[in-house]
Amino acid sequence: MSKGDAKDGFESEHQMVIEQIRDRIDPDSAEREAMQRVMSQLRNRITTEVESFPVSADVVQVGSTARGTWLAGDRDIDIFVRFPTELNREALEEYGLKVGSSVLPSGHEEYAEHPYITGTFEGFEVDLVPCYDVDAGSELQSAVDRTPHHNQYLQTRIDERIAAAVRVLKKFLKGIGAYGSDLRTRGFSGYLTELLVIEYGDFEAVLKAAARWQPPVEIDPEAHGTAAHDDPLIVVDPTDPARNVAAVCSATNISRFQHYARQFLEEPKQTYFESPTEMAAEMDIETVRTHLQRRGTSPMALVFDSPDIVDDQLYPQLRKSVQGIRTALETEGFDVIRTAAFADDQAVLFIELMHRHCPAIERHTGPPITVREHASEFYTAYETDADTYGPFIDGDRYVVERERTWTDAAAFLQSESIFNAGLGAQIEEALADTYTVLVEDEIIALTSEFGESLTQYFEPTASGV
Amino acid sequence: MSKGDAKDGFESEHQMVIEQIRDRIDPDSAEREAMQRVMSQLRNRITTEVESFPVSADVVQVGSTARGTWLAGDRDIDIFVRFPTELNREALEEYGLKVGSSVLPSGHEEYAEHPYITGTFEGFEVDLVPCYDVDAGSELQSAVDRTPHHNQYLQTRIDERIAAAVRVLKKFLKGIGAYGSDLRTRGFSGYLTELLVIEYGDFEAVLKAAARWQPPVEIDPEAHGTAAHDDPLIVVDPTDPARNVAAVCSATNISRFQHYARQFLEEPKQTYFESPTEMAAEMDIETVRTHLQRRGTSPMALVFDSPDIVDDQLYPQLRKSVQGIRTALETEGFDVIRTAAFADDQAVLFIELMHRHCPAIERHTGPPITVREHASEFYTAYETDADTYGPFIDGDRYVVERERTWTDAAAFLQSESIFNAGLGAQIEEALADTYTVLVEDEIIALTSEFGESLTQYFEPTASGV
């Protein structure tokens, strides 16, 4: 069967672009053979090692390499070693690290729900993760125990035709910046991508469906969903009726996918498949200056040392913090046009204001005068306040013009008051240590470390990258 | 009967203040006699003059002097000469002017619905107005024909006790800036004041009722109202079931009356009865400067020659114009904190802005991406626009940041664009002739002509004066 046969009814122009992409991303037979050979070696080594343990354990290859859905050049092999549930957690961790260190002597320990070993083997990046051999649908001992079930469910449903479509969809999602379930990206996971292709049948069918999605969209392959989810996209996990596989997907990424699905259906282009790392450009100082000049806004940046936490902790905290500070500024009467958060060695909470300064007074409208008790309280509160204009009457209400607490947003950001905003815990600690506020033109100082982030900020596109 | 006898149950402290006011505003017997003597002379002269006409006509004294509700020192006498309805309008006007000029040889012609003569006689200001003798309740030929009916209705219902209460209420309304049905004030007319006292019984009862008003308040003394009125206070005219006597009252003035009614009931003070002219102070340049400094806002003033129209035309047009310009500025993204309009030889549309300048860009949020057709139109409209940032995706919507049309409110006010705002017709003409825009500190130039208005603006009180 040629690659094109399954795409009945899809226009040849689209088909041509997809073929061009497949030429780049389909692993060739040499790559597949190398992968199989390496996996076979790993499996043998692990099995031998496990035989020395006083418990039995089996070896399960998981992830995209197990399902043939990896993109050419990906070198990631994920192996789970499943121990019986009788084994206590300490022993599981001990055996898990022992087999990992033995098979991947140059590897090192990392930590998800258990510690595991990650290392290179014959040029491949291998994760060797211990887990419990729980029954599908039974109580999980930890989230990683779910992974082998995903694998089992998918193995019988992903043939080469489906796998090819999954690869194209993954490449597309990467190209538009919507691939990855990490908490920085909040996009589509590999597993979700696979389930979507299985659900709709092929790449184009997924795009055609997505182009018409009216969130909330609910997909329940096994028709066994038990929980209500407050998410725009709900794909019930075939191996766990209470779980939404798409829970981490942000509304923006779902909209982004919808947008590019329509764009591609209308006019197929290879550029939609170009991933951010292929496209990103560092913004130079002159370009930043030009944007500042052109926008006429008042951007401000809180800059501080990135706390030493993983990205999945860091980015949610950065988002929470910048939103908290935005809300605090808005409460003080400042208008915010856009915000962002960047992180590298330093972290940046970036807030672009309409104006740096507000007038010294703010209008404060009281209750309707007919509501006698409240109205009287309001009047009495301000009647003798020399710092307040009024109370006077406008229509059916009392009005005063009060002194504003903060007339300079930069002064607010430099003050202790920001600690009353909703901040992520580790961000709050980092700010309490020390931080700098860059105001307006001073933000060009960010260019050397955050040139790429500034490009994304000042030259925003639908893909966000 | 002593003056206090009728005020059963009202506290002596309040009573004392009212007595003090009555000492100042109740006409004494000499004044009453002078008024009667003058009126008698006028009536004789008019009757004699009318006898020379080929039609009969009677003489009706109307207004506060007819009902004994005038305040001591008021010198206004209103006399209507009623002609039969058979007389055509031209003849009515001719006879009306003739009798007026003859009785008030030093008078001059003015114009309400008909021309009439106003002049002084023995130290009194006399209006001599011709009208038709229509039956009560029948079709009016003009609004002035209603006045004699008001008089007839009130004569039997206003005794000296009621008249005294009306005087106190009038003085109170004058003191709080809410007296007068002219279209500058939009307050309580004399007739409305009289009807309120008749309805509630005395001054204090009116205040107690007003303190509890929950607009819309409906009073229909003759229980014959036929029309629906969209006004906060509705007092159906006892002589015209379709008319709301309080139609001209603004919500602000009704709230103002409610506020001061409560204030007086809580703590009676003579100051509530002090009229604006007794209180007004011209603001000096230094004080204006201090307020500008203290407020930190961007006030702007359009200054032009007052059009040569009566106040009842001028003030509604000024209000409409300043509101129209406010709306236009807000549409362009400027935040307005307060507006006012002043008039003397020059007229002023005064607009106080939060900021003079806005950034060069403005956020413009598109439709939800799920609404495919609208979303696509939006995306297509901006996709290739080099002057626009985006479209990018935020949540479930497209967003762009567009170039703003106006970044300087002063430039907007100096441009032809203000003529697209909703302006009063004669104001538009006056502005088309020529106008000046004063910006921020330049508004101190208003101090010499509008010192009192600036006091009202920069030192606002519940009374607005």
Coordinates of N, CA and C in Angstrom, one line a residue, chain A residues 208 211-215 251-253 255-260 262-263 265-266 269 290-298 326 333 335-338 352-355 357-363 368-373 375-376 379 383 385-398 401 403-404 457-463, chain B residues 208 211-215 251-253 255-260 262-263 265-266 269 290-298 326 333 335-338 352-355 357-363 368-373 375-376 379 383 385-398 401 403-404 457-463:
Chain A
K208 N -10.2 18.4 10.2 CA -11.6 18.8 9.8 C -12.5 18.8 11.1
A211 N -11.4 21.9 13.2 CA -11.9 23.1 12.6 C -13.3 23.5 13.0
R212 N -14.1 22.5 13.4 CA -15.5 22.7 13.7 C -15.8 22.6 15.2
W213 N -14.7 22.2 16.0 CA -15.0 22.1 17.4 C -15.7 23.3 18.1
Q214 N -16.7 23.0 18.9 CA -17.4 24.0 19.7 C -17.2 23.6 21.1
P215 N -16.1 24.1 21.7 CA -15.8 23.7 23.1 C -17.0 24.0 24.1
A251 N -6.8 26.7 26.8 CA -7.8 27.2 25.8 C -7.1 27.8 24.6
T252 N -6.0 28.5 24.9 CA -5.2 29.2 23.8 C -4.7 28.1 22.9
N253 N -4.1 27.0 23.4 CA -3.6 26.0 22.5 C -4.7 25.3 21.7
S255 N -7.5 26.7 20.8 CA -7.8 27.7 19.8 C -6.8 27.7 18.7
R256 N -5.5 27.7 19.1 CA -4.4 27.7 18.1 C -4.5 26.5 17.2
F257 N -4.8 25.3 17.7 CA -5.0 24.1 16.9 C -6.1 24.3 15.9
Q258 N -7.2 24.9 16.4 CA -8.4 25.1 15.6 C -8.1 26.1 14.5
H259 N -7.4 27.1 14.8 CA -7.0 28.1 13.8 C -6.1 27.5 12.7
Y260 N -5.1 26.8 13.1 CA -4.2 26.3 12.1 C -4.8 25.1 11.3
R262 N -7.8 25.1 10.4 CA -8.6 25.8 9.3 C -7.6 26.3 8.2
Q263 N -6.5 26.9 8.7 CA -5.5 27.5 7.8 C -5.0 26.4 6.8
L265 N -6.3 23.5 6.1 CA -7.4 22.9 5.2 C -7.6 23.9 4.0
E266 N -7.5 25.2 4.3 CA -7.8 26.1 3.3 C -6.6 26.2 2.3
K269 N 0.4 24.4 3.7 CA 1.8 24.9 3.6 C 2.7 24.1 4.5
T290 N 12.7 50.1 18.6 CA 11.7 50.5 17.6 C 10.3 50.1 18.0
H291 N 10.1 48.9 18.6 CA 8.8 48.5 19.1 C 8.3 49.4 20.3
L292 N 9.3 49.7 21.2 CA 8.9 50.6 22.3 C 8.4 51.9 21.8
Q293 N 9.1 52.5 20.8 CA 8.8 53.8 20.2 C 7.4 53.7 19.5
R294 N 7.2 52.6 18.8 CA 6.0 52.5 18.0 C 4.8 52.2 18.9
R295 N 5.0 51.5 20.0 CA 3.8 51.2 20.8 C 3.4 52.3 21.8
G296 N 4.4 53.1 22.3 CA 4.1 54.2 23.1 C 3.5 53.8 24.5
T297 N 3.7 52.6 24.9 CA 3.2 52.1 26.1 C 4.2 52.2 27.2
S298 N 3.9 51.7 28.4 CA 4.9 51.7 29.5 C 5.1 50.3 30.0
R326 N -0.6 41.7 37.9 CA -1.6 42.4 37.0 C -2.8 42.8 37.7
G333 N -5.9 50.9 39.7 CA -6.3 51.8 38.7 C -5.5 51.9 37.5
D335 N -4.1 50.5 33.8 CA -4.6 49.6 32.8 C -3.4 48.9 32.2
V336 N -3.6 47.6 32.1 CA -2.6 46.7 31.6 C -3.0 46.2 30.2
I337 N -2.0 46.3 29.3 CA -2.4 45.9 27.9 C -2.0 44.5 27.6
R338 N -0.9 44.0 28.2 CA -0.5 42.6 28.0 C 0.5 42.2 29.0
E352 N 3.0 45.1 30.6 CA 3.0 46.3 29.7 C 1.7 47.1 30.0
L353 N 2.0 48.4 30.5 CA 0.9 49.2 31.0 C 0.5 50.3 29.9
M354 N -0.7 50.7 30.0 CA -1.1 51.8 29.1 C -0.4 53.1 29.5
H355 N -0.3 53.4 30.8 CA 0.4 54.5 31.3 C 1.2 54.2 32.6
H357 N 1.9 56.5 34.9 CA 1.3 57.3 35.9 C -0.2 57.4 35.9
C358 N -0.8 57.5 37.0 CA -2.3 57.8 37.1 C -2.4 59.2 37.8
P359 N -3.5 59.9 37.6 CA -3.7 61.1 38.3 C -3.8 60.8 39.8
A360 N -3.7 61.9 40.6 CA -3.6 61.8 42.0 C -5.0 61.4 42.6
I361 N -6.1 61.7 41.8 CA -7.4 61.4 42.3 C -8.0 60.3 41.5
E362 N -9.0 59.6 42.2 CA -9.8 58.6 41.4 C -11.3 58.8 41.8
R363 N -12.1 58.7 40.8 CA -13.6 58.8 41.1 C -14.0 57.5 41.8
P368 N -26.7 54.2 45.6 CA -27.8 55.1 45.3 C -28.3 55.8 46.6
I369 N -28.6 57.1 46.4 CA -29.1 57.9 47.6 C -30.3 57.3 48.2
T370 N -31.1 56.7 47.4 CA -32.4 56.1 47.9 C -32.1 55.0 48.9
V371 N -31.0 54.3 48.8 CA -30.6 53.2 49.7 C -30.1 53.9 51.0
R372 N -31.0 54.3 51.8 CA -30.7 55.4 52.8 C -29.5 55.0 53.7
E373 N -29.5 53.8 54.3 CA -28.5 53.4 55.3 C -27.1 53.4 54.7
A375 N -26.2 54.8 51.9 CA -25.9 56.1 51.4 C -25.4 57.0 52.5
S376 N -26.0 56.9 53.6 CA -25.6 57.8 54.8 C -24.3 57.4 55.3
Y379 N -21.8 58.8 52.9 CA -21.7 60.3 53.0 C -20.9 60.7 54.3
E383 N -17.6 62.9 54.4 CA -18.1 64.3 54.6 C -17.0 65.2 55.1
D385 N -13.7 64.5 55.3 CA -12.3 64.1 54.8 C -11.7 65.2 53.9
A386 N -10.8 65.9 54.4 CA -10.2 67.0 53.7 C -9.4 66.6 52.4
D387 N -9.0 65.3 52.4 CA -8.3 64.8 51.2 C -9.2 64.3 50.1
T388 N -10.5 64.4 50.3 CA -11.4 63.9 49.3 C -12.2 65.1 48.7
Y389 N -12.4 65.1 47.4 CA -13.3 66.0 46.8 C -14.8 65.4 46.9
G390 N -15.7 66.3 47.3 CA -17.1 65.8 47.5 C -17.3 65.4 49.0
P391 N -18.3 64.6 49.3 CA -19.3 64.0 48.4 C -20.1 65.1 47.6
F392 N -20.3 64.8 46.3 CA -21.3 65.5 45.6 C -22.2 64.5 45.0
I393 N -23.2 65.1 44.3 CA -24.3 64.2 43.8 C -24.3 64.2 42.3
D394 N -24.3 63.0 41.7 CA -24.4 62.8 40.3 C -25.5 61.8 40.0
G395 N -26.5 62.3 39.4 CA -27.7 61.4 39.2 C -28.2 61.0 40.5
D396 N -28.4 59.7 40.7 CA -29.0 59.2 41.9 C -28.0 58.7 42.9
R397 N -26.7 59.1 42.8 CA -25.7 58.6 43.7 C -24.8 59.7 44.2
Y398 N -24.2 59.4 45.4 CA -23.1 60.2 45.9 C -21.8 59.8 45.1
E401 N -14.2 62.1 44.8 CA -12.9 61.9 44.1 C -11.8 61.8 45.2
E403 N -8.1 60.5 47.0 CA -6.7 60.4 46.7 C -6.3 59.0 46.4
R404 N -5.6 58.8 45.3 CA -5.2 57.5 44.9 C -4.0 57.1 45.7
Y457 N 7.1 38.2 22.1 CA 6.3 39.2 22.7 C 5.9 40.3 21.8
F458 N 7.0 40.8 21.1 CA 6.8 42.0 20.3 C 6.4 41.7 18.8
E459 N 6.5 40.5 18.5 CA 6.0 40.1 17.1 C 5.1 38.9 17.2
P460 N 4.0 39.1 17.9 CA 3.1 38.0 18.2 C 2.4 37.4 17.0
T461 N 2.3 36.1 16.9 CA 1.7 35.5 15.8 C 0.6 34.5 16.4
A462 N -0.2 34.0 15.5 CA -1.2 33.0 16.0 C -0.6 31.8 16.7
S463 N 0.7 31.4 16.2 CA 1.3 30.3 16.8 C 2.0 30.6 18.2
Chain B
K208 N -39.9 64.8 55.3 CA -40.0 63.4 55.8 C -40.3 62.4 54.7
A211 N -37.3 62.2 52.2 CA -36.2 61.4 52.8 C -36.4 59.9 52.5
R212 N -37.6 59.5 52.3 CA -37.9 58.1 52.1 C -38.3 57.8 50.6
W213 N -38.4 58.8 49.8 CA -38.7 58.5 48.4 C -37.9 57.4 47.8
Q214 N -38.6 56.5 47.0 CA -37.9 55.5 46.3 C -38.3 55.7 44.8
P215 N -37.6 56.5 44.1 CA -38.0 56.8 42.7 C -38.2 55.5 41.9
A251 N -32.6 63.9 37.9 CA -32.4 62.9 39.0 C -31.5 63.5 40.0
T252 N -30.5 64.3 39.6 CA -29.5 64.9 40.5 C -30.2 65.8 41.5
N253 N -31.2 66.6 41.0 CA -31.9 67.6 41.9 C -32.8 66.8 42.9
S255 N -32.3 63.8 44.0 CA -31.4 63.2 45.0 C -30.9 64.2 45.9
R256 N -30.6 65.4 45.4 CA -30.1 66.5 46.2 C -31.2 66.9 47.3
F257 N -32.4 67.0 46.9 CA -33.5 67.3 47.8 C -33.6 66.2 48.8
Q258 N -33.5 64.9 48.4 CA -33.6 63.8 49.3 C -32.4 63.9 50.3
H259 N -31.2 64.2 49.8 CA -30.1 64.3 50.7 C -30.3 65.4 51.8
Y260 N -30.6 66.6 51.3 CA -30.7 67.7 52.3 C -32.0 67.5 53.2
R262 N -32.9 64.7 54.5 CA -32.4 63.9 55.6 C -31.4 64.7 56.5
Q263 N -30.6 65.5 55.8 CA -29.6 66.3 56.6 C -30.4 67.2 57.6
L265 N -33.5 67.0 58.6 CA -34.2 66.3 59.7 C -33.3 65.8 60.8
E266 N -32.1 65.4 60.4 CA -31.1 64.9 61.4 C -30.6 66.0 62.2
K269 N -30.1 73.2 60.3 CA -29.2 74.3 60.2 C -29.7 75.4 59.3
T290 N -3.6 75.3 42.6 CA -3.4 74.3 43.6 C -4.3 73.0 43.3
H291 N -5.5 73.3 42.9 CA -6.3 72.1 42.5 C -5.7 71.3 41.4
L292 N -5.2 72.0 40.3 CA -4.6 71.3 39.2 C -3.5 70.4 39.7
Q293 N -2.7 71.0 40.5 CA -1.5 70.3 41.1 C -2.0 69.1 41.9
R294 N -3.0 69.3 42.7 CA -3.4 68.3 43.6 C -4.1 67.1 42.9
R295 N -4.8 67.4 41.8 CA -5.6 66.4 41.1 C -4.7 65.6 40.1
G296 N -3.8 66.3 39.5 CA -2.9 65.5 38.6 C -3.6 65.0 37.3
T297 N -4.7 65.6 37.0 CA -5.5 65.2 35.9 C -5.1 66.1 34.7
S298 N -5.8 65.8 33.5 CA -5.6 66.7 32.4 C -6.9 67.3 32.0
R326 N -17.6 64.2 25.3 CA -17.1 63.2 26.2 C -17.2 61.8 25.6
G333 N -10.8 56.1 23.3 CA -10.0 55.4 24.3 C -9.5 56.3 25.4
D335 N -10.0 58.3 29.0 CA -10.9 58.2 30.2 C -11.2 59.6 30.7
V336 N -12.5 59.8 30.9 CA -12.9 61.2 31.4 C -13.3 61.0 32.8
I337 N -12.9 61.9 33.7 CA -13.2 61.8 35.1 C -14.4 62.7 35.4
R338 N -14.6 63.9 34.8 CA -15.8 64.7 35.0 C -15.9 65.7 33.9
E352 N -12.5 67.0 32.0 CA -11.3 66.6 32.7 C -11.0 65.2 32.4
L353 N -9.8 65.0 31.9 CA -9.3 63.6 31.5 C -8.4 63.0 32.5
M354 N -8.3 61.7 32.5 CA -7.4 61.0 33.3 C -6.0 61.2 32.8
H355 N -5.8 61.2 31.5 CA -4.5 61.4 30.8 C -4.8 62.2 29.5
H357 N -2.6 61.9 27.0 CA -2.1 61.1 25.9 C -2.5 59.6 26.1
C358 N -2.7 58.9 25.1 CA -2.8 57.4 25.1 C -1.7 56.8 24.3
P359 N -1.4 55.5 24.6 CA -0.3 54.9 23.8 C -0.7 54.8 22.3
A360 N 0.2 54.5 21.5 CA 0.0 54.5 20.1 C -0.9 53.3 19.6
I361 N -0.9 52.3 20.5 CA -1.6 51.1 20.1 C -2.8 50.9 21.1
E362 N -3.8 50.1 20.6 CA -4.9 49.8 21.5 C -5.2 48.3 21.2
R363 N -5.6 47.6 22.3 CA -5.9 46.2 22.1 C -7.3 46.1 21.5
P368 N -14.9 35.0 19.2 CA -14.3 33.7 19.6 C -14.0 32.9 18.3
I369 N -12.9 32.2 18.4 CA -12.4 31.4 17.3 C -13.4 30.4 16.8
T370 N -14.2 29.9 17.8 CA -15.2 28.9 17.4 C -16.2 29.4 16.5
V371 N -16.5 30.7 16.5 CA -17.5 31.3 15.6 C -16.8 31.5 14.3
R372 N -16.7 30.5 13.5 CA -15.8 30.3 12.4 C -15.8 31.5 11.4
E373 N -17.0 31.9 11.0 CA -17.1 32.9 9.9 C -16.6 34.2 10.4
A375 N -14.8 34.9 12.9 CA -13.4 34.8 13.3 C -12.5 34.8 12.1
S376 N -12.9 34.2 11.0 CA -12.1 34.2 9.8 C -12.0 35.6 9.2
Y379 N -9.6 37.6 11.2 CA -8.2 37.2 11.0 C -7.8 37.7 9.6
E383 N -4.6 40.1 9.0 CA -3.5 39.2 8.7 C -2.3 39.8 8.0
D385 N -1.9 43.2 7.7 CA -1.8 44.6 8.0 C -0.6 44.9 8.8
A386 N 0.4 45.6 8.1 CA 1.7 45.8 8.8 C 1.6 46.7 9.9
D387 N 0.6 47.5 10.0 CA 0.4 48.5 11.1 C -0.2 47.9 12.4
T388 N -0.5 46.6 12.3 CA -1.2 46.0 13.4 C -0.3 44.9 14.0
Y389 N -0.3 44.8 15.3 CA 0.4 43.6 16.0 C -0.6 42.5 16.0
G390 N -0.2 41.3 15.6 CA -1.0 40.1 15.6 C -1.6 40.0 14.2
P391 N -2.7 39.2 14.0 CA -3.5 38.6 15.1 C -2.7 37.5 15.8
F392 N -2.9 37.5 17.2 CA -2.4 36.4 18.0 C -3.6 35.8 18.7
I393 N -3.4 34.8 19.5 CA -4.5 34.1 20.1 C -4.4 34.2 21.6
D394 N -5.5 34.7 22.3 CA -5.5 34.8 23.7 C -6.8 34.1 24.2
G395 N -6.6 32.9 24.9 CA -7.8 32.1 25.3 C -8.5 31.7 24.0
D396 N -9.8 31.9 23.9 CA -10.5 31.4 22.8 C -10.8 32.5 21.7
R397 N -10.0 33.6 21.7 CA -10.2 34.7 20.8 C -8.9 35.1 20.1
Y398 N -9.2 35.7 18.9 CA -8.1 36.4 18.2 C -8.0 37.8 18.9
E401 N -3.4 44.3 18.2 CA -3.1 45.6 18.8 C -3.0 46.6 17.7
E403 N -3.1 50.4 15.6 CA -2.7 51.8 15.8 C -3.9 52.6 16.2
R404 N -3.8 53.4 17.2 CA -4.8 54.3 17.7 C -4.9 55.5 16.7
Y457 N -16.9 73.7 40.4 CA -16.3 72.5 39.8 C -15.2 71.9 40.7
F458 N -14.4 72.8 41.3 CA -13.2 72.2 42.0 C -13.5 72.1 43.5
E459 N -14.6 72.6 44.0 CA -15.0 72.4 45.4 C -16.4 71.9 45.4
P460 N -16.6 70.7 44.8 CA -18.0 70.3 44.7 C -18.6 69.9 46.0
T461 N -19.9 70.2 46.2 CA -20.6 69.9 47.4 C -21.9 69.2 47.0
A462 N -22.6 68.6 47.9 CA -23.8 68.0 47.6 C -24.8 68.9 47.0
S463 N -24.8 70.2 47.3 CA -25.7 71.1 46.8 C -25.3 71.6 45.3

